[in-house]
Amino acid sequence: MSEEPLFDPSLKKRKKKQVAFSEDPLGAEADPTTPAPAVIDNVTTNGDTVDMGPTTMHEQMMANASKDDDESKIDEDAMFSDLKKKKKKKKDIPMDLPEDASGTSTPVSAPAVAEDLDFSDLKKKKKVSKKKAALDMEAFEKELNDAKAKDGEGEDADGAPIDDFDEAELGDDPFARGTEQVSSVDVGGEAWLNSDRDYTYAELLQRFYAQLHASNPALLNTAGKRHTLAPPQLMREGNKKTVFANIADICKRMHRQPEHTIQFMFAELGTTGSIDGSGRLVIRGRFQQAQIENVLRRYIVEYVTCKTCKSPDTLLVKENRIFFVACESCGSRRSVNAIKTGFQAQVGRRSKNKTG
Amino acid sequence: MNVQNLASFDPFADEGDPLNATQEVGSQQNYIHIRVQQRNGRKTLTTLQGLPKEYDAKKLLKAFKKEFACNGTLVDDEEAGQVIQLQGDQRTKILNFLVEEGLPKNTIKVHGF
C-alpha cells in the first residue's frame, strides 16, 4: 500500500497528465531529468529488484514489442546481430500490423492481462500504470501507436546498416516503410490531441523520428545506396593481345584518371600495353573478363573506396609525390601507396630487350 | 553527412596523415610480393620478391621446387635484391607455404589476376 503513493508521481509524469494542468508544465520540463531519481527511490524502498521501467523510448518500444510479438527477445538480439534475421523480422511485422490496426484488441490486451498476474508482485511501474489505466481507450490507442511506431523504428534501425547483398528484397520495403510512418505520425498526433493530457517525452521522441524519416526517406536509403560499374568488356585482338574496350567509362564512373588505373592494372598483371585511337586499352597477354574484374576490384578497394565509411565517393589527389584519397562523404583523408611495378622477370626473347 | 565543424578543420586527419604516409612509404619495402607473369601460351611465371633477410633464399627455393614440383631459379635484381622465380602459377601454394612456416599473412601481398 505504501508503495503506490510512491509510484503515483512518476505515473503522472509518465502516463496520465489528466490530473492537473498546473502541474503539467513543470512535469513536462522536469520529465527528462526527474524521473530517474524517482525510479531509484522506488528501488531502494521496495528492496525488490524493480525494473527501471522502460524509461527510454528504445526500451519502451522493446516493452511494447514484448506484448505484440512473442519473439521480442529475438527482436532485441536481431537489432544487433544478423541482418538476415532482421529481414525476416521485417516481413513478419507488417503482417501483424493489420490485425492491430483493424481494432482487434486481443493481441494487445490478452498478454497485458497475463503480465498483470505475473508481475503484480514486482511492481513494474509501466505495467501497473497500464493496469490502473484499466485499458482506457487512450492507453490502448497509445499502445497501438507505440506498436506501430515501434515497427517503424525497428525497420529504421534495420534500414541503417543495410548491406549491399539483398538490395532486391529491400527494394520493396521502402514504400511500405513510408506508408507506415505516415500513418503512425497521424495517429501519434491524435493520441494527445483528443485528450487534454500533456504529451510525454517518449511520445514526442517517437513523433520526431517518425516525421524525420517520413519527410526524408533518403536518410534510410543512403546506407544501402549502391554504386555499380559496368563489367569490363574484353575482346581478343589477334592472338596475344586483349582489348579492354570500356575502360574510359569505368574510370569516369570511379572518378579516377585512366592513366592511374591503367598503371595499376599493368603493375598487377605484369604486362604492358597501350591505348589505341578510340580510347580502348590494349593489353599484352590473354586475359579473361573475370581476371580483369578481379584486378579492378582490388583497385577499387585500394584506391577508390573510403576506408572509413566505405563510400566510393572519393577524390585522389597528389601532394608531394604522395597520393591521398579524400572522401567526399565523410571528409576523411588518407594516403595510399604509390603504384610500383616491382620486379619484372625476363619473358620472351632477350634480343628484343635492349638491356638483356 | 555535412557536419560544419568537421568540414572546416579535422584535427585528426590533418595531423595524422603526413606521418602515416611516410611510415607507409617506408614500410612498403617490408611486404613480400608474390606476382605472376604470363609467358607464351598458357604458361606463367611466379616471382617472389622482398623476402626478409633472415631467410635463406637458396634453401627456400630448393624447398619450393621440391614441394611444388616445378623448376625455379634465383635472380639478382638491383632494386628488388634476390628474387625467386618459379615456373607456373604457384601463388597460392607459396602463400600457404609461407603462412604455414610462420610468416604473418598480412605482410604477404599476392598480385596478379
PDB file of N, CA and C in Angstrom, chain A residues 118-213:
ATOM      1  N   ASP A 118       1.428 -11.898 -13.606  1.00  0.00           N
ATOM      2  CA  ASP A 118       2.811 -12.290 -13.363  1.00  0.00           C
ATOM      3  C   ASP A 118       3.577 -11.256 -12.558  1.00  0.00           C
ATOM      4  N   PHE A 119       3.441 -10.023 -12.948  1.00  0.00           N
ATOM      5  CA  PHE A 119       4.371  -9.033 -12.437  1.00  0.00           C
ATOM      6  C   PHE A 119       3.767  -8.136 -11.380  1.00  0.00           C
ATOM      7  N   SER A 120       2.597  -8.464 -10.902  1.00  0.00           N
ATOM      8  CA  SER A 120       1.988  -7.601  -9.893  1.00  0.00           C
ATOM      9  C   SER A 120       2.888  -7.498  -8.673  1.00  0.00           C
ATOM     10  N   ASP A 121       3.581  -8.556  -8.369  1.00  0.00           N
ATOM     11  CA  ASP A 121       4.471  -8.538  -7.217  1.00  0.00           C
ATOM     12  C   ASP A 121       5.667  -7.628  -7.472  1.00  0.00           C
ATOM     13  N   LEU A 122       6.147  -7.711  -8.663  1.00  0.00           N
ATOM     14  CA  LEU A 122       7.375  -6.984  -8.955  1.00  0.00           C
ATOM     15  C   LEU A 122       7.130  -5.490  -9.066  1.00  0.00           C
ATOM     16  N   LYS A 123       5.875  -5.105  -9.271  1.00  0.00           N
ATOM     17  CA  LYS A 123       5.538  -3.686  -9.336  1.00  0.00           C
ATOM     18  C   LYS A 123       6.308  -2.977 -10.422  1.00  0.00           C
ATOM     19  N   LYS A 124       6.188  -3.470 -11.569  1.00  0.00           N
ATOM     20  CA  LYS A 124       6.765  -2.726 -12.673  1.00  0.00           C
ATOM     21  C   LYS A 124       5.931  -1.493 -12.880  1.00  0.00           C
ATOM     22  N   LYS A 125       6.599  -0.389 -12.883  1.00  0.00           N
ATOM     23  CA  LYS A 125       5.891   0.861 -12.975  1.00  0.00           C
ATOM     24  C   LYS A 125       4.973   0.887 -14.187  1.00  0.00           C
ATOM     25  N   LYS A 126       5.553   0.541 -15.272  1.00  0.00           N
ATOM     26  CA  LYS A 126       4.813   0.737 -16.505  1.00  0.00           C
ATOM     27  C   LYS A 126       3.605  -0.180 -16.575  1.00  0.00           C
ATOM     28  N   LYS A 127       3.858  -1.419 -16.194  1.00  0.00           N
ATOM     29  CA  LYS A 127       2.777  -2.381 -16.267  1.00  0.00           C
ATOM     30  C   LYS A 127       1.625  -1.946 -15.365  1.00  0.00           C
ATOM     31  N   VAL A 128       2.009  -1.538 -14.152  1.00  0.00           N
ATOM     32  CA  VAL A 128       0.994  -1.123 -13.195  1.00  0.00           C
ATOM     33  C   VAL A 128       0.186   0.033 -13.748  1.00  0.00           C
ATOM     34  N   SER A 129       0.886   0.941 -14.338  1.00  0.00           N
ATOM     35  CA  SER A 129       0.191   2.092 -14.883  1.00  0.00           C
ATOM     36  C   SER A 129      -0.845   1.647 -15.888  1.00  0.00           C
ATOM     37  N   LYS A 130      -0.473   0.689 -16.650  1.00  0.00           N
ATOM     38  CA  LYS A 130      -1.437   0.221 -17.639  1.00  0.00           C
ATOM     39  C   LYS A 130      -2.606  -0.458 -16.947  1.00  0.00           C
ATOM     40  N   LYS A 131      -2.302  -1.183 -15.892  1.00  0.00           N
ATOM     41  CA  LYS A 131      -3.386  -1.784 -15.122  1.00  0.00           C
ATOM     42  C   LYS A 131      -4.338  -0.723 -14.618  1.00  0.00           C
ATOM     43  N   LYS A 132      -3.749   0.306 -14.004  1.00  0.00           N
ATOM     44  CA  LYS A 132      -4.550   1.372 -13.450  1.00  0.00           C
ATOM     45  C   LYS A 132      -5.372   2.023 -14.542  1.00  0.00           C
ATOM     46  N   ALA A 133      -4.773   2.168 -15.633  1.00  0.00           N
ATOM     47  CA  ALA A 133      -5.468   2.772 -16.757  1.00  0.00           C
ATOM     48  C   ALA A 133      -6.674   1.930 -17.139  1.00  0.00           C
ATOM     49  N   ALA A 134      -6.629   0.660 -16.738  1.00  0.00           N
ATOM     50  CA  ALA A 134      -7.760  -0.227 -16.985  1.00  0.00           C
ATOM     51  C   ALA A 134      -8.138  -0.224 -18.461  1.00  0.00           C
ATOM     52  N   LEU A 135      -7.111  -0.261 -19.245  1.00  0.00           N
ATOM     53  CA  LEU A 135      -7.339  -0.365 -20.687  1.00  0.00           C
ATOM     54  C   LEU A 135      -8.237   0.740 -21.200  1.00  0.00           C
ATOM     55  N   ASP A 136      -7.930   1.926 -20.760  1.00  0.00           N
ATOM     56  CA  ASP A 136      -8.598   3.082 -21.356  1.00  0.00           C
ATOM     57  C   ASP A 136      -8.433   3.038 -22.858  1.00  0.00           C
ATOM     58  N   MET A 137      -9.338   3.710 -23.500  1.00  0.00           N
ATOM     59  CA  MET A 137      -9.154   3.793 -24.938  1.00  0.00           C
ATOM     60  C   MET A 137      -7.868   4.537 -25.256  1.00  0.00           C
ATOM     61  N   GLU A 138      -7.565   5.499 -24.433  1.00  0.00           N
ATOM     62  CA  GLU A 138      -6.336   6.253 -24.660  1.00  0.00           C
ATOM     63  C   GLU A 138      -5.117   5.362 -24.598  1.00  0.00           C
ATOM     64  N   ALA A 139      -5.052   4.682 -23.476  1.00  0.00           N
ATOM     65  CA  ALA A 139      -3.871   3.844 -23.282  1.00  0.00           C
ATOM     66  C   ALA A 139      -3.772   2.823 -24.402  1.00  0.00           C
ATOM     67  N   PHE A 140      -4.947   2.310 -24.717  1.00  0.00           N
ATOM     68  CA  PHE A 140      -4.943   1.297 -25.761  1.00  0.00           C
ATOM     69  C   PHE A 140      -4.469   1.885 -27.087  1.00  0.00           C
ATOM     70  N   GLU A 141      -5.001   3.038 -27.357  1.00  0.00           N
ATOM     71  CA  GLU A 141      -4.587   3.691 -28.592  1.00  0.00           C
ATOM     72  C   GLU A 141      -3.093   3.940 -28.583  1.00  0.00           C
ATOM     73  N   LYS A 142      -2.649   4.392 -27.421  1.00  0.00           N
ATOM     74  CA  LYS A 142      -1.232   4.707 -27.352  1.00  0.00           C
ATOM     75  C   LYS A 142      -0.398   3.455 -27.580  1.00  0.00           C
ATOM     76  N   GLU A 143      -0.890   2.397 -26.988  1.00  0.00           N
ATOM     77  CA  GLU A 143      -0.155   1.144 -27.207  1.00  0.00           C
ATOM     78  C   GLU A 143      -0.082   0.824 -28.682  1.00  0.00           C
ATOM     79  N   LEU A 144      -1.206   0.983 -29.298  1.00  0.00           N
ATOM     80  CA  LEU A 144      -1.208   0.707 -30.732  1.00  0.00           C
ATOM     81  C   LEU A 144      -0.201   1.586 -31.438  1.00  0.00           C
ATOM     82  N   ASN A 145      -0.256   2.846 -31.087  1.00  0.00           N
ATOM     83  CA  ASN A 145       0.665   3.775 -31.743  1.00  0.00           C
ATOM     84  C   ASN A 145       2.102   3.376 -31.488  1.00  0.00           C
ATOM     85  N   ASP A 146       2.339   3.083 -30.205  1.00  0.00           N
ATOM     86  CA  ASP A 146       3.697   2.671 -29.860  1.00  0.00           C
ATOM     87  C   ASP A 146       4.099   1.487 -30.692  1.00  0.00           C
ATOM     88  N   ALA A 147       3.177   0.555 -30.749  1.00  0.00           N
ATOM     89  CA  ALA A 147       3.498  -0.655 -31.504  1.00  0.00           C
ATOM     90  C   ALA A 147       3.810  -0.302 -32.940  1.00  0.00           C
ATOM     91  N   LYS A 148       2.977   0.564 -33.482  1.00  0.00           N
ATOM     92  CA  LYS A 148       3.212   0.931 -34.878  1.00  0.00           C
ATOM     93  C   LYS A 148       4.539   1.643 -35.024  1.00  0.00           C
ATOM     94  N   ALA A 149       4.713   2.641 -34.141  1.00  0.00           N
ATOM     95  CA  ALA A 149       5.965   3.383 -34.223  1.00  0.00           C
ATOM     96  C   ALA A 149       7.132   2.435 -34.021  1.00  0.00           C
ATOM     97  N   LYS A 150       6.890   1.488 -33.128  1.00  0.00           N
ATOM     98  CA  LYS A 150       7.950   0.523 -32.880  1.00  0.00           C
ATOM     99  C   LYS A 150       8.303  -0.206 -34.165  1.00  0.00           C
ATOM    100  N   ASP A 151       7.276  -0.624 -34.830  1.00  0.00           N
ATOM    101  CA  ASP A 151       7.533  -1.318 -36.092  1.00  0.00           C
ATOM    102  C   ASP A 151       8.329  -0.428 -37.012  1.00  0.00           C
ATOM    103  N   GLY A 152       7.885   0.814 -37.078  1.00  0.00           N
ATOM    104  CA  GLY A 152       8.591   1.751 -37.944  1.00  0.00           C
ATOM    105  C   GLY A 152      10.037   1.882 -37.505  1.00  0.00           C
ATOM    106  N   GLU A 153      10.206   2.046 -36.193  1.00  0.00           N
ATOM    107  CA  GLU A 153      11.556   2.227 -35.693  1.00  0.00           C
ATOM    108  C   GLU A 153      12.400   1.007 -35.964  1.00  0.00           C
ATOM    109  N   GLY A 154      11.822  -0.129 -35.687  1.00  0.00           N
ATOM    110  CA  GLY A 154      12.572  -1.359 -35.901  1.00  0.00           C
ATOM    111  C   GLY A 154      13.095  -1.418 -37.321  1.00  0.00           C
ATOM    112  N   GLU A 155      12.237  -1.024 -38.209  1.00  0.00           N
ATOM    113  CA  GLU A 155      12.670  -1.055 -39.601  1.00  0.00           C
ATOM    114  C   GLU A 155      13.713  -0.004 -39.870  1.00  0.00           C
ATOM    115  N   ASP A 156      13.549   1.120 -39.181  1.00  0.00           N
ATOM    116  CA  ASP A 156      14.565   2.150 -39.356  1.00  0.00           C
ATOM    117  C   ASP A 156      15.915   1.617 -38.943  1.00  0.00           C
ATOM    118  N   ALA A 157      15.926   1.036 -37.754  1.00  0.00           N
ATOM    119  CA  ALA A 157      17.184   0.509 -37.268  1.00  0.00           C
ATOM    120  C   ALA A 157      17.723  -0.530 -38.235  1.00  0.00           C
ATOM    121  N   ASP A 158      16.813  -1.289 -38.782  1.00  0.00           N
ATOM    122  CA  ASP A 158      17.255  -2.280 -39.757  1.00  0.00           C
ATOM    123  C   ASP A 158      17.809  -1.590 -40.981  1.00  0.00           C
ATOM    124  N   GLY A 159      17.099  -0.568 -41.389  1.00  0.00           N
ATOM    125  CA  GLY A 159      17.443   0.051 -42.656  1.00  0.00           C
ATOM    126  C   GLY A 159      18.829   0.674 -42.646  1.00  0.00           C
ATOM    127  N   ALA A 160      19.239   1.160 -41.492  1.00  0.00           N
ATOM    128  CA  ALA A 160      20.503   1.870 -41.476  1.00  0.00           C
ATOM    129  C   ALA A 160      21.680   0.995 -41.930  1.00  0.00           C
ATOM    130  N   PRO A 161      21.866  -0.148 -41.328  1.00  0.00           N
ATOM    131  CA  PRO A 161      23.036  -0.923 -41.726  1.00  0.00           C
ATOM    132  C   PRO A 161      22.794  -1.874 -42.889  1.00  0.00           C
ATOM    133  N   ILE A 162      21.968  -1.481 -43.777  1.00  0.00           N
ATOM    134  CA  ILE A 162      21.673  -2.375 -44.900  1.00  0.00           C
ATOM    135  C   ILE A 162      22.954  -2.755 -45.599  1.00  0.00           C
ATOM    136  N   ASP A 163      23.091  -3.981 -45.833  1.00  0.00           N
ATOM    137  CA  ASP A 163      24.253  -4.420 -46.584  1.00  0.00           C
ATOM    138  C   ASP A 163      23.874  -4.469 -48.044  1.00  0.00           C
ATOM    139  N   ASP A 164      24.894  -4.625 -48.856  1.00  0.00           N
ATOM    140  CA  ASP A 164      24.629  -4.465 -50.274  1.00  0.00           C
ATOM    141  C   ASP A 164      24.082  -5.742 -50.900  1.00  0.00           C
ATOM    142  N   PHE A 165      23.941  -6.785 -50.132  1.00  0.00           N
ATOM    143  CA  PHE A 165      23.641  -8.062 -50.758  1.00  0.00           C
ATOM    144  C   PHE A 165      22.211  -8.140 -51.290  1.00  0.00           C
ATOM    145  N   ASP A 166      21.256  -7.918 -50.418  1.00  0.00           N
ATOM    146  CA  ASP A 166      19.884  -8.190 -50.829  1.00  0.00           C
ATOM    147  C   ASP A 166      19.147  -6.913 -51.182  1.00  0.00           C
ATOM    148  N   GLU A 167      19.736  -6.187 -52.046  1.00  0.00           N
ATOM    149  CA  GLU A 167      19.101  -4.939 -52.426  1.00  0.00           C
ATOM    150  C   GLU A 167      17.732  -5.182 -53.048  1.00  0.00           C
ATOM    151  N   ALA A 168      17.643  -6.241 -53.800  1.00  0.00           N
ATOM    152  CA  ALA A 168      16.394  -6.503 -54.492  1.00  0.00           C
ATOM    153  C   ALA A 168      15.257  -6.688 -53.486  1.00  0.00           C
ATOM    154  N   GLU A 169      15.535  -7.435 -52.445  1.00  0.00           N
ATOM    155  CA  GLU A 169      14.499  -7.656 -51.435  1.00  0.00           C
ATOM    156  C   GLU A 169      14.097  -6.349 -50.786  1.00  0.00           C
ATOM    157  N   LEU A 170      15.111  -5.589 -50.436  1.00  0.00           N
ATOM    158  CA  LEU A 170      14.835  -4.367 -49.715  1.00  0.00           C
ATOM    159  C   LEU A 170      14.149  -3.352 -50.607  1.00  0.00           C
ATOM    160  N   GLY A 171      14.343  -3.521 -51.875  1.00  0.00           N
ATOM    161  CA  GLY A 171      13.761  -2.557 -52.795  1.00  0.00           C
ATOM    162  C   GLY A 171      12.264  -2.380 -52.585  1.00  0.00           C
ATOM    163  N   ASP A 172      11.577  -3.427 -52.184  1.00  0.00           N
ATOM    164  CA  ASP A 172      10.135  -3.318 -51.996  1.00  0.00           C
ATOM    165  C   ASP A 172       9.785  -2.572 -50.720  1.00  0.00           C
ATOM    166  N   ASP A 173      10.622  -2.739 -49.727  1.00  0.00           N
ATOM    167  CA  ASP A 173      10.235  -2.287 -48.390  1.00  0.00           C
ATOM    168  C   ASP A 173      10.096  -0.779 -48.214  1.00  0.00           C
ATOM    169  N   PRO A 174      10.975   0.014 -48.804  1.00  0.00           N
ATOM    170  CA  PRO A 174      10.884   1.442 -48.505  1.00  0.00           C
ATOM    171  C   PRO A 174       9.478   2.013 -48.657  1.00  0.00           C
ATOM    172  N   PHE A 175       8.717   1.499 -49.608  1.00  0.00           N
ATOM    173  CA  PHE A 175       7.369   2.019 -49.782  1.00  0.00           C
ATOM    174  C   PHE A 175       6.510   1.674 -48.568  1.00  0.00           C
ATOM    175  N   ALA A 176       6.617   0.426 -48.178  1.00  0.00           N
ATOM    176  CA  ALA A 176       5.857   0.003 -47.000  1.00  0.00           C
ATOM    177  C   ALA A 176       6.246   0.868 -45.809  1.00  0.00           C
ATOM    178  N   ARG A 177       7.529   1.092 -45.671  1.00  0.00           N
ATOM    179  CA  ARG A 177       8.032   1.911 -44.591  1.00  0.00           C
ATOM    180  C   ARG A 177       7.361   3.276 -44.592  1.00  0.00           C
ATOM    181  N   GLY A 178       7.402   3.877 -45.743  1.00  0.00           N
ATOM    182  CA  GLY A 178       6.881   5.236 -45.837  1.00  0.00           C
ATOM    183  C   GLY A 178       5.435   5.308 -45.386  1.00  0.00           C
ATOM    184  N   THR A 179       4.611   4.399 -45.886  1.00  0.00           N
ATOM    185  CA  THR A 179       3.196   4.455 -45.551  1.00  0.00           C
ATOM    186  C   THR A 179       2.996   4.250 -44.059  1.00  0.00           C
ATOM    187  N   GLU A 180       3.702   3.295 -43.516  1.00  0.00           N
ATOM    188  CA  GLU A 180       3.534   3.027 -42.092  1.00  0.00           C
ATOM    189  C   GLU A 180       3.866   4.248 -41.268  1.00  0.00           C
ATOM    190  N   GLN A 181       4.966   4.877 -41.639  1.00  0.00           N
ATOM    191  CA  GLN A 181       5.393   6.006 -40.851  1.00  0.00           C
ATOM    192  C   GLN A 181       4.385   7.139 -40.944  1.00  0.00           C
ATOM    193  N   VAL A 182       3.880   7.358 -42.133  1.00  0.00           N
ATOM    194  CA  VAL A 182       2.909   8.430 -42.284  1.00  0.00           C
ATOM    195  C   VAL A 182       1.715   8.182 -41.377  1.00  0.00           C
ATOM    196  N   SER A 183       1.223   6.960 -41.411  1.00  0.00           N
ATOM    197  CA  SER A 183       0.061   6.637 -40.597  1.00  0.00           C
ATOM    198  C   SER A 183       0.387   6.827 -39.120  1.00  0.00           C
ATOM    199  N   SER A 184       1.594   6.374 -38.735  1.00  0.00           N
ATOM    200  CA  SER A 184       1.940   6.473 -37.324  1.00  0.00           C
ATOM    201  C   SER A 184       2.031   7.939 -36.909  1.00  0.00           C
ATOM    202  N   VAL A 185       2.518   8.750 -37.819  1.00  0.00           N
ATOM    203  CA  VAL A 185       2.598  10.165 -37.485  1.00  0.00           C
ATOM    204  C   VAL A 185       1.207  10.717 -37.221  1.00  0.00           C
ATOM    205  N   ASP A 186       0.276  10.382 -38.108  1.00  0.00           N
ATOM    206  CA  ASP A 186      -1.076  10.903 -37.957  1.00  0.00           C
ATOM    207  C   ASP A 186      -1.687  10.465 -36.634  1.00  0.00           C
ATOM    208  N   VAL A 187      -1.659   9.148 -36.435  1.00  0.00           N
ATOM    209  CA  VAL A 187      -2.301   8.623 -35.240  1.00  0.00           C
ATOM    210  C   VAL A 187      -1.589   9.117 -33.991  1.00  0.00           C
ATOM    211  N   GLY A 188      -0.263   9.200 -34.069  1.00  0.00           N
ATOM    212  CA  GLY A 188       0.506   9.623 -32.918  1.00  0.00           C
ATOM    213  C   GLY A 188       0.096  11.031 -32.498  1.00  0.00           C
ATOM    214  N   GLY A 189      -0.166  11.877 -33.493  1.00  0.00           N
ATOM    215  CA  GLY A 189      -0.609  13.220 -33.167  1.00  0.00           C
ATOM    216  C   GLY A 189      -1.937  13.190 -32.447  1.00  0.00           C
ATOM    217  N   GLU A 190      -2.839  12.330 -32.906  1.00  0.00           N
ATOM    218  CA  GLU A 190      -4.170  12.283 -32.319  1.00  0.00           C
ATOM    219  C   GLU A 190      -4.146  11.815 -30.874  1.00  0.00           C
ATOM    220  N   ALA A 191      -3.171  11.012 -30.544  1.00  0.00           N
ATOM    221  CA  ALA A 191      -3.171  10.390 -29.223  1.00  0.00           C
ATOM    222  C   ALA A 191      -3.312  11.435 -28.127  1.00  0.00           C
ATOM    223  N   TRP A 192      -2.632  12.546 -28.269  1.00  0.00           N
ATOM    224  CA  TRP A 192      -2.775  13.540 -27.208  1.00  0.00           C
ATOM    225  C   TRP A 192      -3.633  14.734 -27.644  1.00  0.00           C
ATOM    226  N   LEU A 193      -3.938  14.769 -28.915  1.00  0.00           N
ATOM    227  CA  LEU A 193      -4.797  15.867 -29.361  1.00  0.00           C
ATOM    228  C   LEU A 193      -6.219  15.685 -28.837  1.00  0.00           C
ATOM    229  N   ASN A 194      -6.681  14.439 -28.843  1.00  0.00           N
ATOM    230  CA  ASN A 194      -8.052  14.192 -28.430  1.00  0.00           C
ATOM    231  C   ASN A 194      -8.235  14.352 -26.927  1.00  0.00           C
ATOM    232  N   SER A 195      -7.209  14.057 -26.193  1.00  0.00           N
ATOM    233  CA  SER A 195      -7.327  14.171 -24.746  1.00  0.00           C
ATOM    234  C   SER A 195      -6.736  15.508 -24.297  1.00  0.00           C
ATOM    235  N   ASP A 196      -7.034  15.864 -23.052  1.00  0.00           N
ATOM    236  CA  ASP A 196      -6.496  17.119 -22.550  1.00  0.00           C
ATOM    237  C   ASP A 196      -5.228  16.894 -21.733  1.00  0.00           C
ATOM    238  N   ARG A 197      -4.686  15.701 -21.792  1.00  0.00           N
ATOM    239  CA  ARG A 197      -3.446  15.450 -21.058  1.00  0.00           C
ATOM    240  C   ARG A 197      -2.280  16.006 -21.872  1.00  0.00           C
ATOM    241  N   ASP A 198      -1.138  16.095 -21.190  1.00  0.00           N
ATOM    242  CA  ASP A 198       0.044  16.603 -21.861  1.00  0.00           C
ATOM    243  C   ASP A 198       0.778  15.443 -22.521  1.00  0.00           C
ATOM    244  N   TYR A 199       1.527  15.773 -23.567  1.00  0.00           N
ATOM    245  CA  TYR A 199       2.280  14.708 -24.236  1.00  0.00           C
ATOM    246  C   TYR A 199       3.532  14.380 -23.438  1.00  0.00           C
ATOM    247  N   THR A 200       3.983  13.163 -23.588  1.00  0.00           N
ATOM    248  CA  THR A 200       5.180  12.742 -22.860  1.00  0.00           C
ATOM    249  C   THR A 200       6.398  12.871 -23.754  1.00  0.00           C
ATOM    250  N   TYR A 201       7.526  12.809 -23.090  1.00  0.00           N
ATOM    251  CA  TYR A 201       8.783  12.939 -23.821  1.00  0.00           C
ATOM    252  C   TYR A 201       8.937  11.828 -24.845  1.00  0.00           C
ATOM    253  N   ALA A 202       8.579  10.617 -24.415  1.00  0.00           N
ATOM    254  CA  ALA A 202       8.755   9.475 -25.311  1.00  0.00           C
ATOM    255  C   ALA A 202       7.897   9.628 -26.548  1.00  0.00           C
ATOM    256  N   GLU A 203       6.673  10.101 -26.331  1.00  0.00           N
ATOM    257  CA  GLU A 203       5.780  10.279 -27.477  1.00  0.00           C
ATOM    258  C   GLU A 203       6.346  11.293 -28.447  1.00  0.00           C
ATOM    259  N   LEU A 204       6.840  12.375 -27.888  1.00  0.00           N
ATOM    260  CA  LEU A 204       7.405  13.407 -28.756  1.00  0.00           C
ATOM    261  C   LEU A 204       8.597  12.861 -29.529  1.00  0.00           C
ATOM    262  N   LEU A 205       9.382  12.062 -28.830  1.00  0.00           N
ATOM    263  CA  LEU A 205      10.561  11.496 -29.478  1.00  0.00           C
ATOM    264  C   LEU A 205      10.152  10.603 -30.640  1.00  0.00           C
ATOM    265  N   GLN A 206       9.142   9.791 -30.373  1.00  0.00           N
ATOM    266  CA  GLN A 206       8.664   8.915 -31.439  1.00  0.00           C
ATOM    267  C   GLN A 206       8.139   9.729 -32.601  1.00  0.00           C
ATOM    268  N   ARG A 207       7.392  10.756 -32.259  1.00  0.00           N
ATOM    269  CA  ARG A 207       6.821  11.602 -33.302  1.00  0.00           C
ATOM    270  C   ARG A 207       7.923  12.231 -34.135  1.00  0.00           C
ATOM    271  N   PHE A 208       8.970  12.666 -33.440  1.00  0.00           N
ATOM    272  CA  PHE A 208      10.077  13.294 -34.139  1.00  0.00           C
ATOM    273  C   PHE A 208      10.713  12.330 -35.132  1.00  0.00           C
ATOM    274  N   TYR A 209      10.993  11.128 -34.652  1.00  0.00           N
ATOM    275  CA  TYR A 209      11.674  10.183 -35.534  1.00  0.00           C
ATOM    276  C   TYR A 209      10.781   9.776 -36.692  1.00  0.00           C
ATOM    277  N   ALA A 210       9.511   9.585 -36.390  1.00  0.00           N
ATOM    278  CA  ALA A 210       8.595   9.178 -37.448  1.00  0.00           C
ATOM    279  C   ALA A 210       8.523  10.243 -38.519  1.00  0.00           C
ATOM    280  N   GLN A 211       8.400  11.491 -38.078  1.00  0.00           N
ATOM    281  CA  GLN A 211       8.306  12.573 -39.064  1.00  0.00           C
ATOM    282  C   GLN A 211       9.614  12.742 -39.808  1.00  0.00           C
ATOM    283  N   LEU A 212      10.700  12.615 -39.082  1.00  0.00           N
ATOM    284  CA  LEU A 212      12.009  12.772 -39.711  1.00  0.00           C
ATOM    285  C   LEU A 212      12.163  11.796 -40.862  1.00  0.00           C
ATOM    286  N   HIS A 213      11.820  10.545 -40.581  1.00  0.00           N
ATOM    287  CA  HIS A 213      12.022   9.533 -41.613  1.00  0.00           C
ATOM    288  C   HIS A 213      10.949   9.613 -42.688  1.00  0.00           C
TER     289      HIS A 213
END
